[in-house]
GROMACS .gro file of C-alpha atoms in nm:
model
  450
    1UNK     CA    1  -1.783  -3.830  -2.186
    2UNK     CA    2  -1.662  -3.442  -2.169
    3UNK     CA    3  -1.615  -3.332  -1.822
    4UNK     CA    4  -1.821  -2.973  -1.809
    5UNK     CA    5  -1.476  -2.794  -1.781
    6UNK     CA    6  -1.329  -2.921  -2.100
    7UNK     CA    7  -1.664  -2.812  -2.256
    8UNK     CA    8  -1.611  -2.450  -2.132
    9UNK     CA    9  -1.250  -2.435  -2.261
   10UNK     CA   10  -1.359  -2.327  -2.624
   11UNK     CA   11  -1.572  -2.031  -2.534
   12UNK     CA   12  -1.313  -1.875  -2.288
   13UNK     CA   13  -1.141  -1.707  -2.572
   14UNK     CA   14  -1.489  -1.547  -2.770
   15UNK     CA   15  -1.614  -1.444  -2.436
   16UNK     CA   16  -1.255  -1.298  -2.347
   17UNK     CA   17  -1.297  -1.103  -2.707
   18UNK     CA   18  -1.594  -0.960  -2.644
   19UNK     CA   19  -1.495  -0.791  -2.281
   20UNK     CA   20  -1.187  -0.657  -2.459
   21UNK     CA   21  -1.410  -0.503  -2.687
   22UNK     CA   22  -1.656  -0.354  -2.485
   23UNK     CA   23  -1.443  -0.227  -2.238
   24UNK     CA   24  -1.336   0.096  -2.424
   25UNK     CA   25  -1.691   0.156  -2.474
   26UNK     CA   26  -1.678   0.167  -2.153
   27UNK     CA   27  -1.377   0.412  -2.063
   28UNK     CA   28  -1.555   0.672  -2.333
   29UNK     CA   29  -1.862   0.666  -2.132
   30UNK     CA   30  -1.643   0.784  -1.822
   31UNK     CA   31  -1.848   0.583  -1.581
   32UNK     CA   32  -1.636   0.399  -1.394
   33UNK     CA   33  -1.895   0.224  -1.153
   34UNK     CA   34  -1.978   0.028  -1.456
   35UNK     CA   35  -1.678  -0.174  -1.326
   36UNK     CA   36  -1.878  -0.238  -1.067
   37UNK     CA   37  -2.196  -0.478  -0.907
   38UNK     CA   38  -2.446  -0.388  -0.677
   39UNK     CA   39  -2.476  -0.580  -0.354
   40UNK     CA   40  -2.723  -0.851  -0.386
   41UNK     CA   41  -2.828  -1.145  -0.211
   42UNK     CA   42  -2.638  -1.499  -0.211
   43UNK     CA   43  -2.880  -1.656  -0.401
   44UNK     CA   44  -2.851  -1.381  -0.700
   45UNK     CA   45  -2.487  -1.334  -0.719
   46UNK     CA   46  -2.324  -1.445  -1.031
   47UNK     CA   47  -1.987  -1.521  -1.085
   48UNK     CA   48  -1.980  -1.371  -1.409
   49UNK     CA   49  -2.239  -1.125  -1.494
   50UNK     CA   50  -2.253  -1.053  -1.870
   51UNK     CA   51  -2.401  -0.682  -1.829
   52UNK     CA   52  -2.112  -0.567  -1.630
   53UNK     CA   53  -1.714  -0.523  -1.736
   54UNK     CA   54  -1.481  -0.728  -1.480
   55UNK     CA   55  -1.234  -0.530  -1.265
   56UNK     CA   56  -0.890  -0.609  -1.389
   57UNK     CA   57  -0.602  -0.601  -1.112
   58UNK     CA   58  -0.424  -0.259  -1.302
   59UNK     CA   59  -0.776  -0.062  -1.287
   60UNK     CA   60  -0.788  -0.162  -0.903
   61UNK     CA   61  -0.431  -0.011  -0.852
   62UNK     CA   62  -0.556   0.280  -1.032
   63UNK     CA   63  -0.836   0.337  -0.808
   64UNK     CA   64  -0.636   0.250  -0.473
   65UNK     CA   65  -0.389   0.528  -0.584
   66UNK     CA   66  -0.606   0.771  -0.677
   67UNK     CA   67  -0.866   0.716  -0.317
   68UNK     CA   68  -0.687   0.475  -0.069
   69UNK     CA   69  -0.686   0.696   0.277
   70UNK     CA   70  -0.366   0.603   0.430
   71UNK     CA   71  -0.173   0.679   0.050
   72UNK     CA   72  -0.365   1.047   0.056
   73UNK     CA   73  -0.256   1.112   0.417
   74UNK     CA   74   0.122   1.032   0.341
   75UNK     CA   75   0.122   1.246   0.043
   76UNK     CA   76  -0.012   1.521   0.263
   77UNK     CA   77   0.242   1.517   0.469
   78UNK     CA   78   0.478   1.699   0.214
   79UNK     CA   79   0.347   2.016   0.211
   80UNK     CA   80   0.480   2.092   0.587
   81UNK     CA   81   0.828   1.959   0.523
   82UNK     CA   82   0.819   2.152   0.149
   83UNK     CA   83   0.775   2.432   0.405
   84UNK     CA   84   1.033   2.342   0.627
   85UNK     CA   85   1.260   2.290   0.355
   86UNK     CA   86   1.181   2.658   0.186
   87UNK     CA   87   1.242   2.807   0.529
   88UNK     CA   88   1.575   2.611   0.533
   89UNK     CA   89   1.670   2.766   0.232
   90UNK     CA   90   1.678   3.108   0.265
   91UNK     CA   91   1.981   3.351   0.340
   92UNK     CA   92   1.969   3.342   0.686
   93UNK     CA   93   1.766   3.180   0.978
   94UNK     CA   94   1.695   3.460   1.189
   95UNK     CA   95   1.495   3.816   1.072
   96UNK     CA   96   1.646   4.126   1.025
   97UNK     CA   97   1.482   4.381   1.314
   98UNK     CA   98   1.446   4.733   1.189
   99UNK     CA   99   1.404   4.973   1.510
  100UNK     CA  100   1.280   5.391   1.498
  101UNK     CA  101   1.263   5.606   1.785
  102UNK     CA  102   1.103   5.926   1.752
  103UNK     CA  103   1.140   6.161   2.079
  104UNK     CA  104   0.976   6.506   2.152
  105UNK     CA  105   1.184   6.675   2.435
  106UNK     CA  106   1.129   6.951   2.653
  107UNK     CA  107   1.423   7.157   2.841
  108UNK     CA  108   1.338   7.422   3.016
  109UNK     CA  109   1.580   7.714   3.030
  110UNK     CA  110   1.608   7.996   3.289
  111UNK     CA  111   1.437   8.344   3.204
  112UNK     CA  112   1.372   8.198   2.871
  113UNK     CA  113   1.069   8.015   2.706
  114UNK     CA  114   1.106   7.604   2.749
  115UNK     CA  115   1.287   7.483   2.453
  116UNK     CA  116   1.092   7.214   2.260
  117UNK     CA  117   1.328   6.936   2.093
  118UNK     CA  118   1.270   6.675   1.818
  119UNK     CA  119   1.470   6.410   1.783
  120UNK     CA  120   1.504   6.099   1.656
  121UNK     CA  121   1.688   5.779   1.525
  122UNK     CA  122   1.700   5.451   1.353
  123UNK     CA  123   1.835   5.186   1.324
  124UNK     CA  124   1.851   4.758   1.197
  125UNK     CA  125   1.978   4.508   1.379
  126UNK     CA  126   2.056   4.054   1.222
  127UNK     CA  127   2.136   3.797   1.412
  128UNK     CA  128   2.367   3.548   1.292
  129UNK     CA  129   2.444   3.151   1.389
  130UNK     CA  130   2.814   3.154   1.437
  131UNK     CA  131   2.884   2.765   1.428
  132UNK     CA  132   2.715   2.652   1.118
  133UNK     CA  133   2.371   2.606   1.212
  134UNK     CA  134   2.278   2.689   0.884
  135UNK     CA  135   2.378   2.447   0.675
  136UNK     CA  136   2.306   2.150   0.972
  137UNK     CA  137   1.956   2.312   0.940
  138UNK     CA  138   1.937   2.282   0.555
  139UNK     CA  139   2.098   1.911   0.521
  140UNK     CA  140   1.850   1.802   0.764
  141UNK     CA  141   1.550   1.912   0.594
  142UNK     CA  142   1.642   1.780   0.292
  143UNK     CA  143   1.658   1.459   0.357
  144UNK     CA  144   1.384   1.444   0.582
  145UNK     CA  145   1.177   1.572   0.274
  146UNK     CA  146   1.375   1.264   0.069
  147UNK     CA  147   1.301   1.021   0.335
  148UNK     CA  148   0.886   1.116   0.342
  149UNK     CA  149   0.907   1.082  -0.046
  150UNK     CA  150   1.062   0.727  -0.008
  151UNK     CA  151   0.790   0.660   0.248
  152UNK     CA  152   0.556   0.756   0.032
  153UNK     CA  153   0.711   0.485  -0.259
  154UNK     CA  154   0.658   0.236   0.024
  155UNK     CA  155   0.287   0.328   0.125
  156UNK     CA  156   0.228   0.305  -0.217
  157UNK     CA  157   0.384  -0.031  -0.281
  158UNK     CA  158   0.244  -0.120   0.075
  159UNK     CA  159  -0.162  -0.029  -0.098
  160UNK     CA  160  -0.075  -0.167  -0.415
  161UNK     CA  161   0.010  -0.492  -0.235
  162UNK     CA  162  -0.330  -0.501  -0.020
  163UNK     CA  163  -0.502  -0.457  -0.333
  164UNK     CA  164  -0.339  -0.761  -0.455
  165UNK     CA  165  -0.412  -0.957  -0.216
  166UNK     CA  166  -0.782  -0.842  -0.178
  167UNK     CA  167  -0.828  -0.923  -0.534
  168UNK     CA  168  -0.654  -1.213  -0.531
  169UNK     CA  169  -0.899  -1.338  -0.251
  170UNK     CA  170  -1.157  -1.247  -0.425
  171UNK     CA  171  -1.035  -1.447  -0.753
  172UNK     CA  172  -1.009  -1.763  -0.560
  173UNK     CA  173  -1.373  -1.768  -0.435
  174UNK     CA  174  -1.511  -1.694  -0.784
  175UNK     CA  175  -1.309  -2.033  -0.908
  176UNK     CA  176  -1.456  -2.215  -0.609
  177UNK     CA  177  -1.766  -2.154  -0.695
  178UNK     CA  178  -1.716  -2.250  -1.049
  179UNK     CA  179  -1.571  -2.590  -0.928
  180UNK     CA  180  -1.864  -2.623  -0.689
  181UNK     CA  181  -2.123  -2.564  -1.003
  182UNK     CA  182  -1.915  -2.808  -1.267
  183UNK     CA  183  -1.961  -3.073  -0.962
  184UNK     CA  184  -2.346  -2.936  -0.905
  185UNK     CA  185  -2.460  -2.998  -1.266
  186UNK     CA  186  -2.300  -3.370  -1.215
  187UNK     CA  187  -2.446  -3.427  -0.924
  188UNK     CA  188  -2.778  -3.314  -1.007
  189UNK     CA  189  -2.757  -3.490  -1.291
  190UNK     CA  190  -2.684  -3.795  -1.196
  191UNK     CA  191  -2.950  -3.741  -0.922
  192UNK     CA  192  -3.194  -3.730  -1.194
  193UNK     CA  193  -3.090  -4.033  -1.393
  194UNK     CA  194  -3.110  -4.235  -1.069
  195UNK     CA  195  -3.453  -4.097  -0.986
  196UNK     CA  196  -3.526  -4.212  -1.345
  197UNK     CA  197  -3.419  -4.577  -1.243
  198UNK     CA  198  -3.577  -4.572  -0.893
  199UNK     CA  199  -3.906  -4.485  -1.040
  200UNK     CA  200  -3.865  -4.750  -1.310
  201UNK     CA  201  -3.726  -5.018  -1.010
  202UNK     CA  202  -3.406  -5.064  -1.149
  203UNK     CA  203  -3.227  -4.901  -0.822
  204UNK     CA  204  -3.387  -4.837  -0.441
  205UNK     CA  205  -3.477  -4.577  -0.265
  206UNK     CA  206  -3.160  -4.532  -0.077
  207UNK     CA  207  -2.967  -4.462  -0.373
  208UNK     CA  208  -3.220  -4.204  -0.438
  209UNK     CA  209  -3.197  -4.049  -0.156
  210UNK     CA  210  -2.857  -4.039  -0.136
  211UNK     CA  211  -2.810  -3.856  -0.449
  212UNK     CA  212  -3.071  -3.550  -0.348
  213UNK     CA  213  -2.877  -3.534  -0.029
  214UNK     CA  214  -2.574  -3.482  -0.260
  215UNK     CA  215  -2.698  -3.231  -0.432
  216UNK     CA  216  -2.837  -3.028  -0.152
  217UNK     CA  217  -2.525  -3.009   0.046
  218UNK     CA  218  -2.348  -2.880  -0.306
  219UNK     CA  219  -2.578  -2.636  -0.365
  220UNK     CA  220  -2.535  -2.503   0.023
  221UNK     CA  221  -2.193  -2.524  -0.009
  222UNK     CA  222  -2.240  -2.314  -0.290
  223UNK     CA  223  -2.438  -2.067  -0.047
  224UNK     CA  224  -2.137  -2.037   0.167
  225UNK     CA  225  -1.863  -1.957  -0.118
  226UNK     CA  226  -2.121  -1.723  -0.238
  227UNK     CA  227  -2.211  -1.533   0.104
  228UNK     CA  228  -1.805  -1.534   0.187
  229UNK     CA  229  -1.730  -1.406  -0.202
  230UNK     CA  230  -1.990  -1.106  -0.108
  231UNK     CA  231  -1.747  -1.023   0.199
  232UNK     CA  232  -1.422  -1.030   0.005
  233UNK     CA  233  -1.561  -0.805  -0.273
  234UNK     CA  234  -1.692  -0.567   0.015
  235UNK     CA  235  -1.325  -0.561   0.155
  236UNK     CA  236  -1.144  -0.486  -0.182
  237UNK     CA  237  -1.450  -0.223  -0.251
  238UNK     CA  238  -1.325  -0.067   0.085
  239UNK     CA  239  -1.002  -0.075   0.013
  240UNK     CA  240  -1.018   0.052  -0.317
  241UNK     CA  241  -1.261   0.383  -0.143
  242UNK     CA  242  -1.563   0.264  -0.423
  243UNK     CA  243  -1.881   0.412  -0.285
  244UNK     CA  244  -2.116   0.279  -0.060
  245UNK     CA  245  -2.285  -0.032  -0.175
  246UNK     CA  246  -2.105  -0.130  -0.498
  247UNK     CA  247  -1.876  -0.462  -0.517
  248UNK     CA  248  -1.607  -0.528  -0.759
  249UNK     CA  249  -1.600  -0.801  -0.949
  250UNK     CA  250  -1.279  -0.924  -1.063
  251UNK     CA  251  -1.102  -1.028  -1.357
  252UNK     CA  252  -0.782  -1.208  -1.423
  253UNK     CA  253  -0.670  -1.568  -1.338
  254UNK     CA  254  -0.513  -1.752  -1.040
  255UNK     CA  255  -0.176  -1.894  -1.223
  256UNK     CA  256   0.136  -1.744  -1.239
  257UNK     CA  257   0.502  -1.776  -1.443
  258UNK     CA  258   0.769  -1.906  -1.297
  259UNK     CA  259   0.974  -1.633  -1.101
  260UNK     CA  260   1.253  -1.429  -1.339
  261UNK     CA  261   1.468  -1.372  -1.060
  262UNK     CA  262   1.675  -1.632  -0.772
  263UNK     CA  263   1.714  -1.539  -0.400
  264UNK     CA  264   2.058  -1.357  -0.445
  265UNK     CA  265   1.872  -1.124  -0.651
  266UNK     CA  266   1.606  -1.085  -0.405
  267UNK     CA  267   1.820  -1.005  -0.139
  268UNK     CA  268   1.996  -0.762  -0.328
  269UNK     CA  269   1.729  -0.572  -0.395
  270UNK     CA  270   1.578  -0.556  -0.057
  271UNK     CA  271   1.856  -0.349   0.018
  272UNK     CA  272   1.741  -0.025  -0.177
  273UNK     CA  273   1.383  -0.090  -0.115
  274UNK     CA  274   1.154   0.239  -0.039
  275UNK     CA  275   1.171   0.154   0.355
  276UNK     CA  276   1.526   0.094   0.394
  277UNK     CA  277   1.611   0.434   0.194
  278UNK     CA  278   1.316   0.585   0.410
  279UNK     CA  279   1.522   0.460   0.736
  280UNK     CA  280   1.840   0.524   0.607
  281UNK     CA  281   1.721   0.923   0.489
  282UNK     CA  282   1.580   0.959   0.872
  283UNK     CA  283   1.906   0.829   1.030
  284UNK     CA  284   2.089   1.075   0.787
  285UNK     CA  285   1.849   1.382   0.894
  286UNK     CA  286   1.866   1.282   1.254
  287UNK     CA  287   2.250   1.287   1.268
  288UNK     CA  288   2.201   1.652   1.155
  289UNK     CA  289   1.935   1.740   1.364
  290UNK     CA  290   2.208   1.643   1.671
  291UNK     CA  291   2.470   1.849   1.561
  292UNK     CA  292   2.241   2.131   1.483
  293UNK     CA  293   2.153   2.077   1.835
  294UNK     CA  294   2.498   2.084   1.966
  295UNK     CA  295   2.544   2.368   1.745
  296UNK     CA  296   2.315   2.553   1.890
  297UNK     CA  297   2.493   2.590   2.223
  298UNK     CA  298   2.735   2.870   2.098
  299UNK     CA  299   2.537   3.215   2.113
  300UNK     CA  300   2.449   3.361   1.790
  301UNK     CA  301   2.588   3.720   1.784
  302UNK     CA  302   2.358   4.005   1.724
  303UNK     CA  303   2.507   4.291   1.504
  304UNK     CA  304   2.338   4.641   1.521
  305UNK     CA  305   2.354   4.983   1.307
  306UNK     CA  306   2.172   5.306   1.376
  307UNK     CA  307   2.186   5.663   1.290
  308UNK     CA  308   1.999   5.972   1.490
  309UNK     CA  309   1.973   6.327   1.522
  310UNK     CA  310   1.967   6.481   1.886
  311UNK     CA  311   2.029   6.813   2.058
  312UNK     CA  312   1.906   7.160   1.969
  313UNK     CA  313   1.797   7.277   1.658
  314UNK     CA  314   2.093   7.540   1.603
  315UNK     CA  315   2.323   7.262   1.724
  316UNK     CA  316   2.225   6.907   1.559
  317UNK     CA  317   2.405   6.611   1.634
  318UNK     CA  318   2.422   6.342   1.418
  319UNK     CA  319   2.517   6.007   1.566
  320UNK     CA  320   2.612   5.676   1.426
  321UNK     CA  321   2.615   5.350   1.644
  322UNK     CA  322   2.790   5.025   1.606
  323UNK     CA  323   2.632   4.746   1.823
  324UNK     CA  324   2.710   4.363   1.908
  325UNK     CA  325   2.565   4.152   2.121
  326UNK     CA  326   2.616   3.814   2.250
  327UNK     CA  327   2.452   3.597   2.477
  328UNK     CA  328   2.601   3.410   2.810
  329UNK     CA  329   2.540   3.048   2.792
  330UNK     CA  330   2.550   3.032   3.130
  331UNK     CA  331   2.224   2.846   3.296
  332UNK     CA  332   2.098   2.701   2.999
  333UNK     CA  333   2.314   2.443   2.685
  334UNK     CA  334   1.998   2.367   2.478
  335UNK     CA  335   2.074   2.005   2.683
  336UNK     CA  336   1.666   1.918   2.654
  337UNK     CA  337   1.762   2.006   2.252
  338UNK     CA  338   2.047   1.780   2.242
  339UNK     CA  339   1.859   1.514   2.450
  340UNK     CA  340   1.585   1.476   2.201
  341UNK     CA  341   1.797   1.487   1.911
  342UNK     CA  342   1.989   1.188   2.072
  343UNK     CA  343   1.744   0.962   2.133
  344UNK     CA  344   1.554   1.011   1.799
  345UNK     CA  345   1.838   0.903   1.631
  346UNK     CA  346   1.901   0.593   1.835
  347UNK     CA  347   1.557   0.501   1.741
  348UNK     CA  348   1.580   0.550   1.384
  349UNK     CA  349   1.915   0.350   1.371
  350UNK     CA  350   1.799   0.018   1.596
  351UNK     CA  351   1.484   0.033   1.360
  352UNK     CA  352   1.682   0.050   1.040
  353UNK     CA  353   1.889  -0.225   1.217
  354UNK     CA  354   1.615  -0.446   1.304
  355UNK     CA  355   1.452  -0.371   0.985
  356UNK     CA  356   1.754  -0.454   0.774
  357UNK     CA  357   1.800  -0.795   1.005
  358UNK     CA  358   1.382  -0.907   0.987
  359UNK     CA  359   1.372  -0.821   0.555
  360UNK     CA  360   1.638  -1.068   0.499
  361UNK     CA  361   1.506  -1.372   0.689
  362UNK     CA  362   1.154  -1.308   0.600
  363UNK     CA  363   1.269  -1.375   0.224
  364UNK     CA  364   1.466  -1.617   0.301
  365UNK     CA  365   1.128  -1.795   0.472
  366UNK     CA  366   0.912  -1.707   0.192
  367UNK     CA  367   1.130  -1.806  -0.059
  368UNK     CA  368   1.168  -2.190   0.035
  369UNK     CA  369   0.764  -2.145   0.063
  370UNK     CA  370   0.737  -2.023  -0.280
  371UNK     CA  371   0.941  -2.307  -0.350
  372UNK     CA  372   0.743  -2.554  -0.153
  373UNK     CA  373   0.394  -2.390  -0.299
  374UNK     CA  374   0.557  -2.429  -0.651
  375UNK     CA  375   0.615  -2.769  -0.654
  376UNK     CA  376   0.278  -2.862  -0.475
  377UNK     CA  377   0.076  -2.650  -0.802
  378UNK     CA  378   0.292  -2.809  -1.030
  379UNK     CA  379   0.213  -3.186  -0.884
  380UNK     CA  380  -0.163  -3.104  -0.867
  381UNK     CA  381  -0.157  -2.996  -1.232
  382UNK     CA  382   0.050  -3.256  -1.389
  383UNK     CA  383  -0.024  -3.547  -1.222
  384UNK     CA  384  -0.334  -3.578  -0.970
  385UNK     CA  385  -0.580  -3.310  -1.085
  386UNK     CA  386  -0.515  -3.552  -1.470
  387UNK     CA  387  -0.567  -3.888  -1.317
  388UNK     CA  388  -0.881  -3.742  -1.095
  389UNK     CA  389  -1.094  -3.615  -1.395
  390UNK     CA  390  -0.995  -3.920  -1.586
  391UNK     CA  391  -1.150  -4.184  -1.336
  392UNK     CA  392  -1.477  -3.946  -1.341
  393UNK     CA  393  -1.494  -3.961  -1.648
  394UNK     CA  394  -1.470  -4.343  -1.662
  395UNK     CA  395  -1.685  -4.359  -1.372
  396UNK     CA  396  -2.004  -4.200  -1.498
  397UNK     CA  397  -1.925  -4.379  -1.787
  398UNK     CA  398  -1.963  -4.729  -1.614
  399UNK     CA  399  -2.274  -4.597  -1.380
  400UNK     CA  400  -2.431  -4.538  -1.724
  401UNK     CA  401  -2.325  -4.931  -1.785
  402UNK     CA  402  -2.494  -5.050  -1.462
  403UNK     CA  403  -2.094  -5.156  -1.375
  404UNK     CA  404  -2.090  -4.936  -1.029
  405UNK     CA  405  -2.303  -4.768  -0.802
  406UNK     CA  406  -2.416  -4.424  -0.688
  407UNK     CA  407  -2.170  -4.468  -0.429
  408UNK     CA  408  -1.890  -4.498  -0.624
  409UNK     CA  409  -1.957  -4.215  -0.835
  410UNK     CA  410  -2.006  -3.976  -0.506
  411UNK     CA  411  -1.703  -4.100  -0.375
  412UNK     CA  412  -1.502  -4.010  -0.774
  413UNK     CA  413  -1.695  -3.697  -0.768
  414UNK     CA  414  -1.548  -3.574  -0.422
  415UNK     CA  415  -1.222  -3.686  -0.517
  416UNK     CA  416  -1.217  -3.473  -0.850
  417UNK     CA  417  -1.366  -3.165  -0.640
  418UNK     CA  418  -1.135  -3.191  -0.335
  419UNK     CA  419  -0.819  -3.179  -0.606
  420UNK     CA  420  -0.967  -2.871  -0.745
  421UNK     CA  421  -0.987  -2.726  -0.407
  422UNK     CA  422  -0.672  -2.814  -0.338
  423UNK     CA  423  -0.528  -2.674  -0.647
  424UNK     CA  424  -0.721  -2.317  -0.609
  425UNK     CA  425  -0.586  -2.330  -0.224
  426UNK     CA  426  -0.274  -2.347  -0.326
  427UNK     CA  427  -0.220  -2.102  -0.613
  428UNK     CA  428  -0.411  -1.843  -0.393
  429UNK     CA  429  -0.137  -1.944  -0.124
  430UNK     CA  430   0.167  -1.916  -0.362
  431UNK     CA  431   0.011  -1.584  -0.526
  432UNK     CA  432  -0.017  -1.439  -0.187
  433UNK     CA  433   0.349  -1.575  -0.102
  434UNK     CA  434   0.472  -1.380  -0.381
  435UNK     CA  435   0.262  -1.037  -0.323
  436UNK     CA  436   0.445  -1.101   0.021
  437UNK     CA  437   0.781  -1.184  -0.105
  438UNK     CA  438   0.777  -0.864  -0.371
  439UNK     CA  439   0.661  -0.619  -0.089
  440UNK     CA  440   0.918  -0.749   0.152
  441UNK     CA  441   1.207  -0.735  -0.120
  442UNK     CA  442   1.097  -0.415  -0.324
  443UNK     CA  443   1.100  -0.651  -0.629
  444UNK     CA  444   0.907  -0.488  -0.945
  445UNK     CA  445   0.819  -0.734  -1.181
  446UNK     CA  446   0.792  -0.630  -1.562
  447UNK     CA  447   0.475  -0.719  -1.641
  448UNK     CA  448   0.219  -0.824  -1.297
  449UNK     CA  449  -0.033  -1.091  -1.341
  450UNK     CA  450  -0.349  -1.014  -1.412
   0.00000   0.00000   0.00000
């Protein structure tokens, strides 16, 4: 006898046609909630629902880039240090000040009728940084605006990640609760031949019984996955910013190829991952910031030029001024400047440091995991899941013969079902192990699994 799994096989690949097919019937329309389920009640979820198109893992990155929160709020952020950066920029930090000074005089003049004067002048006056402020100013700004864009590349690697995982979680319930039906429709069936052969005397009540109890605690155990899947879709429906009240249901499989790439690799690429090049932009800036700081301790020197007309009208004077001006540093260095400067870039460097220290023994860690998690899928598939589905098989063959009981068959049965569970455990394990291993290295893999 077939196992039910082996009878599904054939009709994965028509029913994998047809959703390729009417999915652009779907992007025309321009109704993306079609992607979508409305939130129902445990006992009318379905793990595949042929009226609605299945969420594949690139159209949830889509919609996490396009509405995640915390990816909107970083990209923000670029329009102030844009500004900063176009201020930076320019010919020179400080204004020129334009000053006019119009003056109406009186002078009054013995035996003679008060003379009335007008007279005026004007005049512009820059300020320039002496000890290369400027340029300080302009390196720092740059690669602070650099280091917010490689930020950015990480928050977005950082959502793209969550998404992942989300939909990852949300893959492995929808296979449970396959496995939990394929054992179901055994179970109930067998509870109905044995009903069959209590009624007709040929086996006692006990074994009856036993196999209703069976089939109860499958079906609430199906209950559970069910209420738990609702949760996880709610979470990747949150995380993906989908509106109120619609879950996701996703598409794609639980396997994954063998990694393209060994440790060395790995570690080599951590090294120019979006962080670190955030970090190392920020120390970069900082160090500029300080000596823009220091810099600013010598006293820019104000250069003045104005022109004027006094004295009486038969005797004009025109007059031309020259002015500098400098001030004393004498009560205050710009120390709480330098101060602040200081200790922002001791904190950027011992996080870069710690950063640099904590990325390459967390891959080392998940990488012997992956390895570990590997060899476990590989052992479940080759060998146990094999010999597990085999001795059902036999099993319900020789229950059929009168050669075992009930018993035996429940005991087959939870054997085959706790190896399935144990194999979708541990490829959602080593799927999340690798989402965590990518995000932690900066590794981008040519194709992702679906």
């Amino acid at each position: 006898m077939f196992s039910l799994e082996n009878l599904m096989r054939p009709l994965i690949l028509p029913l994998t046609i047809a959703a390729l097919l009417a999915a652009p019937a779907f992007c025309r329309a321009g109704d993306t909630t079609k992607n979508i389920i409305p939130v129902s009640s445990p006992t009318t979820v379905a793990v595949e629902t042929p009226s609605t198109t299945p969420l594949t893992l690139e159209l949830a990155w889509q919609f996490a880039e396009n509405g995640n929160s915390v990816l909107r709020q970083a990209k923000a952020q670029l329009a102030a240090i844009e500004a900063d950066a176009a201020d930076a920029r320019s010919l020179l930090w400080n204004n020129p000040k334009l000053t006019g000074e119009r003056v109406s005089r009186e002078v009054p003049q013995s035996g003679m009728p008060t003379d009335k004067r007008r007279e005026w002048s004007t005049g512009i006056e820059q300020t320039f940084e002496i000890a290369g402020q400027q340029s300080y100013r302009r390196k720092a700004t740059q690669l602070q605006l650099q280091a917010l864009e490689a930020s950015i590349e990480d928050t977005r690697r950082a959502v793209r990640s969550e998404v992942e995982r989300r939909f990852v979680q949300v893959l492995s319930l929808q296979e449970r609760i396959v496995t939990e039906r394929q054992s179901l429709k055994i179970i109930e069936d067998t509870a109905t031949s044995v009903k069959k052969r209590v009624a007709a005397g040929e086996d006692s009540r006990l074994d009856g019984n036993l196999a209703q109890v069976e089939a109860v605690r499958a079906k609430n155990q199906i209950g559970v996955l069910e209420e738990q899947l609702i949760q996880a879709r709610a979470d990747l429906a949150s995380t993906l910013q989908l509106p109120s009240g619609l879950l996701p249901v996703a598409s794609g499989t639980l396997g994954t190829a063998s990694p393209i790439y060994t440790l060395e690799a790995l570690l080599s690429n951590s090294l120019n991952r979006p962080l670190l090049r955030s970090l190392d932009y920020r120390e970069q800036s900082a160090k500029n910031r300080l000596a823009l700081e220091r810099a600013s301790r010598y006293p820019d020197l104000t250069v003045g030029l104005s022109t004027g007309r006094e004295g009486p009208a038969n005797a004009r004077e025109r007059l031309t001024t020259l002015t500098f001006s400098i001030p004393l540093p004498l009560f205050r260095n710009n120390a709480s400047g330098i101060g602040r400067a200081s200790t922002e870039l001791s904190q950027v460097q011992i996080e870069r440091e710690s950063s640099v220290r904590d990325t390459g023994s967390n891959i080392n860690a998940m990488w012997k995991k992956l390895q570990s998690l590997t060899a476990r899928v590989n052992a479940l598939q080759q060998n146990i899941l094999p010999a597990l589905e085999e001795n059902q098989r036999l099993s319900v063959k020789s229950l059929q013969a009168g050669e075992i009981g009930l018993f035996q068959l429940l005991v087959v049965t939870r054997q085959v079902l706790d190896g399935r569970r144990d194999l979708i455990d541990a490829q959602t394990e080593l799927r999340l192990t690798r989402i965590a291993l990518h995000e932690t290295a900066g590794w981008n893999e040519p194709a992702a699994p679906q």
